[in-house]
Coordinates of C-alpha atoms in Angstrom, one line a residue:
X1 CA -22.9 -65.6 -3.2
X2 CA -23.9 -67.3 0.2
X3 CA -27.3 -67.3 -0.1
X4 CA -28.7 -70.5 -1.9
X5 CA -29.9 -69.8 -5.5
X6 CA -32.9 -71.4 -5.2
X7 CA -33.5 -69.2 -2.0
X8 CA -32.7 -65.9 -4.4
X9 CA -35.1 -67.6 -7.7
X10 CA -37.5 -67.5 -4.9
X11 CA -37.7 -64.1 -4.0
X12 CA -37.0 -62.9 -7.6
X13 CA -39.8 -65.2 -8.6
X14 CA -42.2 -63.2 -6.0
X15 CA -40.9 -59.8 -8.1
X16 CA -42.0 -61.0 -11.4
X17 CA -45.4 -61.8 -10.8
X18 CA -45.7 -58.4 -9.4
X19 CA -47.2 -57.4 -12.7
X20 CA -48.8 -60.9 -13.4
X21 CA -46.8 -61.3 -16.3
X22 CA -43.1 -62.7 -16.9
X23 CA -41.8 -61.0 -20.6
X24 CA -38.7 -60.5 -22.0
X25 CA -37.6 -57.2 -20.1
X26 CA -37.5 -59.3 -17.0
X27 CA -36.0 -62.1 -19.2
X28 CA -32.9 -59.7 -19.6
X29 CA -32.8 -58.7 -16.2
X30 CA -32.5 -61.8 -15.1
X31 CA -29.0 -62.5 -17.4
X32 CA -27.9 -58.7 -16.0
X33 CA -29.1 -59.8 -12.1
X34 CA -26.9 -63.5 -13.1
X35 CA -23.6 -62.1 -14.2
X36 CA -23.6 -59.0 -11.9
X37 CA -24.0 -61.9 -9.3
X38 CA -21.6 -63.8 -11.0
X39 CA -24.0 -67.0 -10.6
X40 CA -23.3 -70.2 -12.4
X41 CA -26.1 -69.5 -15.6
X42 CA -27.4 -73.2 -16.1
X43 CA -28.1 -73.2 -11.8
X44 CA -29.2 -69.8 -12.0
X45 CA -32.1 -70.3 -15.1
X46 CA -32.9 -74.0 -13.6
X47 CA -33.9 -72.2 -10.2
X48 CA -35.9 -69.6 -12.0
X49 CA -37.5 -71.8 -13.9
X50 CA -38.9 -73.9 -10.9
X51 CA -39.7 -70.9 -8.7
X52 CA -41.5 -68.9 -11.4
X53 CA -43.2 -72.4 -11.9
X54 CA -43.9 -72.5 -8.1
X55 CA -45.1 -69.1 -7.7
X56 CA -47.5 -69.3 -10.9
X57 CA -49.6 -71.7 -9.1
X58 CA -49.8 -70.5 -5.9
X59 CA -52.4 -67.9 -4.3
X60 CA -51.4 -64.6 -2.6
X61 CA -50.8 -65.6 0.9
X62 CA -49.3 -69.1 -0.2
X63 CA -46.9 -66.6 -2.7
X64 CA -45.9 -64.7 0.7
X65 CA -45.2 -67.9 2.7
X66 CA -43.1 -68.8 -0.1
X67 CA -41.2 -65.6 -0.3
X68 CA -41.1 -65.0 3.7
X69 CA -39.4 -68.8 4.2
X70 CA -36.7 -67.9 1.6
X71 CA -36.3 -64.3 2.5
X72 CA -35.6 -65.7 6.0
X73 CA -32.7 -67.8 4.6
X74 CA -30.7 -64.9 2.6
X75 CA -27.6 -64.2 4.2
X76 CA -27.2 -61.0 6.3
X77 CA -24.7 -59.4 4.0
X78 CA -26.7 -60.3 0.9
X79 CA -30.3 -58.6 2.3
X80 CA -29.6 -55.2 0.4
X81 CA -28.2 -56.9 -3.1
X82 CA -31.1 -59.0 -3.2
X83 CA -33.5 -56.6 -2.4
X84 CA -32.2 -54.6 -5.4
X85 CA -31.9 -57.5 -7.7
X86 CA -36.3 -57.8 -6.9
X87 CA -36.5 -54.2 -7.5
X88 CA -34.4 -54.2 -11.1
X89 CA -36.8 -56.8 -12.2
X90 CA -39.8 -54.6 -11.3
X91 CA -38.5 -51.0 -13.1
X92 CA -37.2 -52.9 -16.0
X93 CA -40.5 -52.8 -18.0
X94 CA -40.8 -49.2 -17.2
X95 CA -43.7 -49.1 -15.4
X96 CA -43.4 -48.6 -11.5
X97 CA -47.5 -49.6 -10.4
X98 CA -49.2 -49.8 -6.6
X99 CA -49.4 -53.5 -6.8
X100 CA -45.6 -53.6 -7.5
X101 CA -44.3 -51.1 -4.6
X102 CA -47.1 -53.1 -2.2
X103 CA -45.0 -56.3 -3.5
X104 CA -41.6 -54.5 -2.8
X105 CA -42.8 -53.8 0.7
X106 CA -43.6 -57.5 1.9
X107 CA -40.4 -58.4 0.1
X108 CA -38.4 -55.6 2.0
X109 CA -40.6 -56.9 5.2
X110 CA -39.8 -60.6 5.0
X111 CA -36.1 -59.5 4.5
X112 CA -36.3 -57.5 7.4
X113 CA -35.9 -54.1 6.0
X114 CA -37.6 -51.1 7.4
X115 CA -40.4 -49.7 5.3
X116 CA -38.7 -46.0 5.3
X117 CA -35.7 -47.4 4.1
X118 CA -37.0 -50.1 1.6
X119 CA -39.1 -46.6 0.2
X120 CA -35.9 -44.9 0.0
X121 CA -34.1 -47.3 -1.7
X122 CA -37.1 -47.5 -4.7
X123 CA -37.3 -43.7 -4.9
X124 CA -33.8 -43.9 -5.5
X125 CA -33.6 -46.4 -8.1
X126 CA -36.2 -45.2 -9.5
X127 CA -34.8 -42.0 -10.1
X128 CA -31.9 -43.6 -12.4
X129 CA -34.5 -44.9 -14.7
X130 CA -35.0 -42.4 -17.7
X131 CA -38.6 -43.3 -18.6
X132 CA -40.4 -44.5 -15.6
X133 CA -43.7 -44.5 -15.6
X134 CA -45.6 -43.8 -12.3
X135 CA -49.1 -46.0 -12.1
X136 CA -51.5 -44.3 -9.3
X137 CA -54.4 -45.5 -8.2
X138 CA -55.6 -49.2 -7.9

């Protein structure tokens, strides 16, 4: 992968605290989102751990700063892995909510991905998962 690990643990970070909470579903997705990218582990979890450190402490628009500078370094060819990588750590607790698809958007926005498209690519994965579960309202 071109794009600098600590540039991906940044974004990924960002997808976590969608929810507010880190668990062990994400946990697991982020071993299957390592060896599908085939990223050194030990590089992989350090970076993690400092961005989920990172984005822990900081407020919303801070958070979005944070995501929009690394977002900005992903390489070109890497935007759509990425972008699915973010979106597998959201589904993988089972639970799709508004504050998570309003997170997916600014993450598909500060990798420059069109809205329709980023929408697209959710309804689409979401689709694979068996039981989703769809939270309306706020």
């Amino acid at each position: 992968m071109k794009t600098n690990v600590k540039d991906l643990a940044a974004i990924l970070a960002t997808a976590i605290y969608a929810d507010g909470v880190f668990d062990e579903a994400e946990q697991i997705a982020l071993d299957e989102i390592q060896e599908a990218l085939e990223l050194d582990k030990a590089e992989f979890e350090n970076a993690m751990n400092e961005a989920i450190e990172c984005v822990d402490k900081l407020d919303e628009e801070a958070a979005t700063e944070f995501l929009q500078n690394s977002a900005a370094a992903v390489d070109d060819a890497e935007i759509g892995p990425v972008f699915e990588a973010a979106l597998q750590l959201i589904l993988c607790d089972g639970v799709l909510s508004r504050d998570e698809v309003d997170t997916l958007l600014v993450i598909s926005d500060a990798l420059g991905i069109d809205d329709t498209d980023a929408i697209l690519m959710i309804a689409d994965m979401a689709h694979d998962e068996e039981e989703l579960t769809v939270e309306f309202g706020e």
